[in-house]
Coordinates of C-alpha atoms and ligand atoms in Angstrom, one line a residue:
M55 CA 0.0 0.0 0.0
T56 CA 1.4 3.4 -1.0
R57 CA 0.2 6.5 0.6
I58 CA 0.9 9.9 -1.0
L59 CA 0.3 13.3 0.6
G60 CA -0.6 15.8 -2.1
I61 CA -0.2 19.5 -1.7
E62 CA -1.7 22.1 -4.1
S63 CA -1.3 25.9 -3.9
S64 CA -1.1 27.1 -7.5
C65 CA -3.9 29.7 -7.5
D66 CA -6.4 30.6 -4.8
E67 CA -7.0 27.2 -3.1
T68 CA -4.6 25.8 -0.4
A69 CA -5.4 22.1 -0.6
A70 CA -4.1 18.8 0.8
A71 CA -5.2 15.2 0.4
I72 CA -3.9 11.7 0.9
S73 CA -4.2 9.0 -1.7
V74 CA -3.8 5.2 -1.4
D75 CA -2.4 3.4 -4.4
G76 CA -3.4 6.4 -6.6
R77 CA -7.2 5.6 -6.8
T78 CA -8.5 5.9 -3.3
I79 CA -8.7 9.2 -1.4
L80 CA -8.5 9.1 2.4
C81 CA -9.1 12.8 3.1
D82 CA -9.3 16.0 1.1
V83 CA -9.0 19.5 2.7
I84 CA -9.4 22.8 0.9
A85 CA -9.0 26.3 2.2
S86 CA -10.5 28.5 -0.5
Q87 CA -9.8 32.2 -0.8
A88 CA -12.4 32.8 -3.5
E89 CA -14.6 35.0 -1.3
E90 CA -11.7 37.3 -0.5
H91 CA -10.7 37.7 -4.2
K92 CA -14.3 38.3 -5.2
K93 CA -14.3 41.9 -4.1
F94 CA -11.3 42.6 -6.5
G95 CA -13.0 40.9 -9.4
G96 CA -10.1 38.4 -9.8
V97 CA -7.2 36.7 -7.9
V98 CA -4.7 39.2 -6.5
P99 CA -1.5 37.3 -6.5
E100 CA 0.1 39.0 -3.4
V101 CA -3.0 38.3 -1.3
A102 CA -3.1 34.7 -2.5
S103 CA 0.5 34.1 -1.5
R104 CA -0.1 35.6 2.0
R105 CA -3.3 33.4 2.5
H106 CA -1.4 30.3 1.4
C107 CA 1.3 31.1 4.0
E108 CA -1.4 31.3 6.7
N109 CA -3.4 28.2 5.5
I110 CA -0.9 25.7 4.4
L111 CA 0.2 24.3 7.8
P112 CA -3.4 23.9 9.2
T113 CA -4.6 22.5 5.9
V114 CA -1.9 19.7 5.7
K115 CA -2.2 19.0 9.5
S116 CA -5.9 18.7 9.1
A117 CA -5.5 16.3 6.2
L118 CA -3.3 14.0 8.3
D119 CA -5.6 14.3 11.3
R120 CA -8.7 13.4 9.3
A121 CA -7.0 10.4 7.9
G122 CA -5.8 9.4 11.3
L123 CA -2.2 9.3 10.1
T124 CA 1.1 10.9 10.9
L125 CA 3.9 11.8 8.6
S126 CA 5.6 8.5 9.3
D127 CA 2.7 6.7 7.7
I128 CA 3.2 8.6 4.3
D129 CA 5.4 7.2 1.6
A130 CA 6.0 10.4 -0.3
I131 CA 5.1 14.1 -0.4
A132 CA 3.8 15.3 -3.8
V133 CA 3.5 19.0 -4.6
T134 CA 2.3 21.2 -7.5
Y135 CA 5.5 22.9 -8.8
A136 CA 4.0 24.4 -12.1
P137 CA 2.3 26.1 -13.7
G138 CA 0.5 28.9 -11.7
L139 CA 1.0 32.0 -9.8
I140 CA 4.7 32.0 -8.8
G141 CA 4.3 33.4 -5.3
A142 CA 1.4 31.0 -4.6
L143 CA 3.4 28.0 -6.0
L144 CA 6.5 29.0 -3.9
V145 CA 4.4 28.6 -0.7
G146 CA 3.5 25.0 -1.5
T147 CA 6.8 23.9 -2.9
S148 CA 8.8 25.5 0.0
F149 CA 6.5 23.9 2.6
A150 CA 6.7 20.5 0.9
K151 CA 10.5 20.7 0.7
G152 CA 10.7 21.5 4.5
L153 CA 8.3 18.7 5.2
A154 CA 10.4 16.2 3.1
A155 CA 13.6 17.3 4.6
A156 CA 12.3 17.1 8.2
S157 CA 10.6 13.6 7.6
G158 CA 13.1 12.1 5.3
K159 CA 10.3 11.3 2.8
P160 CA 10.8 11.5 -0.9
L161 CA 9.5 14.7 -2.6
V162 CA 7.6 14.3 -5.9
P163 CA 7.0 17.3 -8.2
V164 CA 3.6 17.2 -9.9
H165 CA 2.5 19.3 -12.9
H166 CA -0.9 21.0 -12.1
H167 CA -2.5 19.9 -15.4
A168 CA -1.4 16.3 -15.0
G169 CA -3.2 16.6 -11.7
H170 CA -6.4 17.8 -13.3
I171 CA -6.2 14.8 -15.7
A172 CA -5.7 12.5 -12.8
S173 CA -8.9 13.5 -11.1
N174 CA -10.5 11.2 -13.6
Y175 CA -8.6 8.2 -12.2
I176 CA -10.2 8.9 -8.8
A177 CA -13.8 9.0 -10.3
H178 CA -13.3 6.1 -12.8
K179 CA -11.4 3.3 -11.1
T180 CA -10.9 1.3 -14.4
L181 CA -9.8 4.3 -16.6
E182 CA -6.3 3.7 -17.8
P183 CA -4.3 5.5 -20.6
P184 CA -4.2 5.8 -23.4
F185 CA -7.0 8.3 -23.7
L186 CA -7.6 11.9 -24.9
C187 CA -8.3 14.6 -22.3
L188 CA -9.7 18.1 -22.8
V189 CA -8.2 20.2 -20.0
A190 CA -10.2 23.5 -19.6
S191 CA -9.4 25.8 -16.7
G192 CA -9.1 29.4 -15.8
G193 CA -5.6 29.6 -17.2
H194 CA -5.3 27.0 -19.9
T195 CA -7.3 25.2 -22.5
M196 CA -5.8 22.2 -24.3
I197 CA -6.3 18.8 -25.9
V198 CA -3.9 16.2 -24.5
G199 CA -3.1 12.8 -25.6
V200 CA -2.5 10.9 -22.3
D201 CA -0.4 8.0 -23.7
D202 CA 0.7 6.7 -20.3
Y203 CA 0.3 7.9 -16.6
T204 CA 3.3 10.2 -17.0
K205 CA 3.5 10.6 -20.8
Y206 CA 1.5 13.3 -22.6
R207 CA 1.4 15.0 -26.0
V208 CA -0.3 18.3 -26.4
I209 CA -2.4 18.2 -29.6
G210 CA -4.3 21.5 -29.3
R211 CA -4.1 24.6 -27.2
T212 CA -5.6 28.1 -27.0
H213 CA -3.9 30.9 -28.9
D214 CA -5.3 33.6 -26.6
D215 CA -7.8 33.3 -23.7
A216 CA -8.5 30.1 -21.8
A217 CA -12.1 28.9 -21.8
G218 CA -12.4 29.7 -18.1
E219 CA -11.0 33.1 -18.6
A220 CA -13.6 33.7 -21.4
F221 CA -16.4 32.5 -19.0
D222 CA -15.1 34.9 -16.3
K223 CA -14.8 37.9 -18.5
C224 CA -18.2 37.4 -20.1
A225 CA -19.7 36.8 -16.7
R226 CA -18.4 40.1 -15.5
V227 CA -20.2 42.1 -18.3
M228 CA -23.3 40.0 -17.5
G229 CA -23.1 41.4 -14.0
F230 CA -21.9 38.2 -12.2
P231 CA -19.2 38.1 -9.5
Y232 CA -15.8 36.5 -9.9
P233 CA -15.2 33.6 -10.7
G234 CA -18.2 33.8 -13.0
G235 CA -18.2 30.5 -14.8
V236 CA -20.6 28.9 -12.3
Y237 CA -23.0 31.9 -12.4
V238 CA -23.1 31.7 -16.2
D239 CA -23.8 28.0 -15.9
R240 CA -26.8 28.7 -13.6
A241 CA -28.2 31.5 -15.8
A242 CA -27.8 29.4 -18.9
A243 CA -30.1 26.7 -17.5
K244 CA -33.0 29.3 -17.6
G245 CA -32.1 30.8 -21.1
D246 CA -32.6 30.1 -24.8
P247 CA -29.2 29.0 -26.4
T248 CA -30.4 30.0 -29.8
M249 CA -31.3 33.6 -29.1
Y250 CA -27.9 35.2 -29.7
R251 CA -25.8 34.1 -32.7
L252 CA -22.2 34.4 -31.5
P253 CA -18.9 33.8 -33.6
R254 CA -17.1 30.5 -33.4
P255 CA -13.5 31.7 -34.1
A256 CA -11.2 29.2 -35.7
V257 CA -7.4 29.1 -35.7
E258 CA -6.2 29.1 -39.3
G259 CA -4.1 26.1 -40.1
S260 CA -4.6 24.5 -36.8
E261 CA -7.7 22.3 -36.5
Y262 CA -7.3 21.4 -32.9
D263 CA -6.3 24.8 -31.5
F264 CA -8.7 27.3 -29.8
S265 CA -9.2 31.0 -29.8
F266 CA -11.7 32.5 -27.4
S267 CA -10.9 36.2 -27.5
G268 CA -13.1 36.9 -30.5
L269 CA -16.1 35.3 -28.9
K270 CA -15.4 37.1 -25.6
T271 CA -15.1 40.5 -27.4
A272 CA -18.4 39.7 -29.3
V273 CA -20.3 39.2 -26.0
I274 CA -18.7 42.3 -24.4
N275 CA -19.6 44.4 -27.5
L276 CA -23.2 43.0 -27.5
V277 CA -23.6 44.1 -23.9
H278 CA -22.0 47.5 -24.3
N279 CA -24.0 48.4 -27.5
A280 CA -27.2 47.4 -25.9
A281 CA -26.4 49.6 -22.9
Q282 CA -25.6 52.5 -25.2
K283 CA -28.9 52.1 -27.0
G284 CA -30.8 51.7 -23.8
E285 CA -31.9 48.2 -24.8
T286 CA -32.3 45.3 -22.4
L287 CA -30.8 42.0 -23.2
D288 CA -32.1 38.6 -22.0
N289 CA -29.1 37.8 -19.7
D290 CA -30.1 34.2 -19.2
S291 CA -30.3 33.6 -22.9
L292 CA -27.0 35.5 -23.5
A293 CA -25.5 33.1 -20.9
A294 CA -27.0 30.1 -22.6
S295 CA -25.9 31.2 -26.1
F296 CA -22.4 31.9 -24.9
Q297 CA -22.2 28.6 -23.0
A298 CA -23.6 26.6 -26.0
T299 CA -21.0 28.3 -28.3
V300 CA -18.1 27.4 -26.0
A301 CA -19.3 23.8 -25.6
E302 CA -19.6 23.4 -29.3
I303 CA -16.1 24.8 -30.0
L304 CA -14.5 22.6 -27.3
T305 CA -16.4 19.5 -28.4
S306 CA -15.9 19.8 -32.1
R307 CA -12.0 20.1 -31.8
T308 CA -11.8 17.4 -29.2
I309 CA -13.8 14.9 -31.3
A310 CA -11.8 15.8 -34.4
A311 CA -8.5 15.1 -32.4
A312 CA -9.8 11.8 -31.0
K313 CA -10.7 10.6 -34.5
A314 CA -7.4 11.9 -36.1
F315 CA -5.1 10.5 -33.4
G316 CA -6.9 7.2 -32.9
Y317 CA -8.2 7.6 -29.3
D318 CA -11.4 5.9 -28.4
K319 CA -11.7 7.2 -24.8
V320 CA -12.2 10.9 -24.1
A321 CA -11.9 12.6 -20.7
L322 CA -12.7 16.1 -19.5
A323 CA -10.9 17.9 -16.7
G324 CA -10.2 21.4 -15.2
G325 CA -12.5 23.9 -13.7
V326 CA -14.6 24.3 -16.9
A327 CA -15.2 20.6 -16.8
A328 CA -17.8 21.5 -14.1
N329 CA -19.9 23.3 -16.8
T330 CA -23.2 21.6 -17.5
G331 CA -23.2 22.6 -21.2
V332 CA -19.7 21.4 -21.8
R333 CA -20.2 18.0 -20.0
T334 CA -23.5 17.3 -21.8
T335 CA -22.3 18.4 -25.3
L336 CA -19.1 16.5 -25.1
K337 CA -20.8 13.4 -23.7
A338 CA -23.4 13.4 -26.5
A339 CA -20.7 13.7 -29.1
C340 CA -18.7 10.9 -27.6
D341 CA -21.8 8.7 -27.4
K342 CA -22.5 9.4 -31.1
A343 CA -18.9 8.7 -32.1
G344 CA -18.8 5.5 -30.0
F345 CA -16.1 6.9 -27.6
G346 CA -16.0 6.2 -23.9
F347 CA -16.6 9.5 -22.0
Y348 CA -15.0 10.3 -18.6
V349 CA -15.5 13.3 -16.3
P350 CA -14.9 13.8 -12.6
P351 CA -17.7 14.8 -10.3
V352 CA -18.0 18.6 -10.1
S353 CA -16.3 18.5 -6.6
L354 CA -13.0 17.3 -8.3
C355 CA -13.1 19.7 -11.3
G356 CA -11.7 22.7 -9.6
D357 CA -8.3 22.8 -7.9
N358 CA -7.9 20.3 -5.1
G359 CA -5.4 18.2 -3.3
S360 CA -6.8 14.8 -4.3
M361 CA -5.7 15.2 -7.9
I362 CA -2.2 16.0 -6.8
A363 CA -2.1 13.1 -4.4
C364 CA -3.4 10.8 -7.2
Q365 CA -1.0 12.0 -9.9
G366 CA 1.8 12.1 -7.3
Y367 CA 1.3 8.3 -6.9
Y368 CA 1.9 7.7 -10.6
D369 CA 4.8 10.1 -10.7
F370 CA 6.2 8.4 -7.6
I371 CA 6.1 4.9 -9.0
A372 CA 7.5 6.3 -12.3
G373 CA 10.5 7.4 -10.3
K374 CA 10.1 11.2 -10.4
R375 CA 11.8 12.9 -7.5
A376 CA 12.8 16.4 -6.5
G377 CA 15.6 17.6 -4.3
A378 CA 15.9 20.6 -2.0
D379 CA 16.6 22.8 -5.2
L380 CA 13.1 22.2 -6.6
N381 CA 11.9 25.4 -8.1
A382 CA 8.3 26.7 -8.7
L383 CA 7.7 27.7 -12.3
A384 CA 4.9 30.0 -13.5
T385 CA 4.9 28.2 -16.9
M386 CA 5.9 24.7 -18.0
P387 CA 4.3 22.9 -20.9
L388 CA 2.8 19.6 -19.9
D389 CA 4.7 17.6 -22.5
S390 CA 8.0 19.0 -21.2
A391 CA 7.2 18.0 -17.6
M392 CA 8.7 14.5 -17.8
Q393 CA 12.0 15.8 -16.6
P394 CA 11.1 18.7 -14.3
P395 CA 14.0 21.0 -13.6
C396 CA 14.0 19.9 -10.1
G397 CA 17.5 18.9 -9.2
S398 CA 18.8 15.7 -7.8
A399 CA 16.8 13.5 -5.6
P400 CA 18.0 13.1 -2.0
Ligands
KG4_143 O1 -9.1 24.5 -12.8 P1 -9.5 25.8 -12.0 O2 -10.2 25.6 -10.7 O3 -8.3 26.7 -11.8 C1 -7.3 26.9 -12.7 O4 -6.4 26.0 -12.7 O5 -7.4 27.9 -13.6 O6 -10.5 26.6 -13.1 C2 -11.1 27.7 -12.7 C3 -12.0 28.2 -13.8 C4 -12.6 29.5 -13.6 O7 -12.4 30.3 -14.8 C5 -14.1 29.3 -13.3 O8 -15.0 30.3 -13.8 C6 -14.3 28.0 -14.2 O9 -13.1 27.2 -14.0 N1 -15.5 27.3 -13.8 C7 -16.6 27.2 -14.6 C8 -17.6 26.5 -13.8 N2 -17.0 26.2 -12.6 C9 -15.8 26.7 -12.6 N3 -16.8 27.6 -15.8 C10 -17.9 27.3 -16.4 N4 -19.0 26.6 -15.8 C11 -18.8 26.2 -14.5 N5 -19.8 25.5 -13.8
ZN144 ZN1 -6.5 24.2 -12.1

């Protein structure tokens, strides 16, 4: 039995969890700062780092207490080292390095997006690579071939805004608080998705890539023009039209990539995987194409410690180790993350 303590602090959630053999989660603790950042309309990096500093020790301690374990029962400490807000990542990586040094346990560096993908292993015990995964979050949107538990090829990516970013920016002009994705989702349930015809921007010469800035600008212009003319828009139907457009863009590229690269299983991950429209549209397209479809429960779509503890297990058994010189990185492509610049193992 292998128990991994996973620590996540890449954005505005301080999280810790313990996995057993990768697939079972013993405990999952999250200290969210979302309410605090709401008043600024987005995550303030300096504030996020300070809150992580305050929350990290109680969060990790609480995870161990809830599992009824001590550090001596843990086989390795896994931590998100990239990508994310640098000051936020540094809190998690520094804390994990201290914990590893003090306990003599191995330190395992985990890529945040690999963690999002791994949330599917917790939810679907029989899911194994190879499969295709659409990873859509606040900072990234990409189509990833998961060829093994630690082997990825990025097939498509966004050229500008991430899907979650487009949700949040459109949510703002619709009058919703940050992060707005979930509010758009709720409003969309009450609206008519055919009421507003929005653009579906394509990236020339790149069938599997995304561009969301034109769609975002179209929504913002629609709202501003209506305000200037004193017209009232149907907010629920605007949310529904926007959501249906994003779902259609994400789904069409993902299905095309699965067909072209020969994957018959398709997974969804990242904060935007919580979106009702994206989940149902991609599932329907997978059913139609005869592909297996996998998505985590909504509780595992956003940033959490379980996904790091789960991927940490697969990275641990693959031999990934970090030393005291592990650095946090604001950017790091998933398919370059096989050999993290993390120095020598102790
Ligand atoms: O993965 P995540 O928690 O953090 C990052 O790694 O970025 O993703 C956060 C993003 C935000 O943009 C948030 O608005 C979006 O996920 N999100 C949603 C929903 N729930 C969260 N977007 C659309 N519909 C939702 N239900
Ligand atoms: Zn994330």
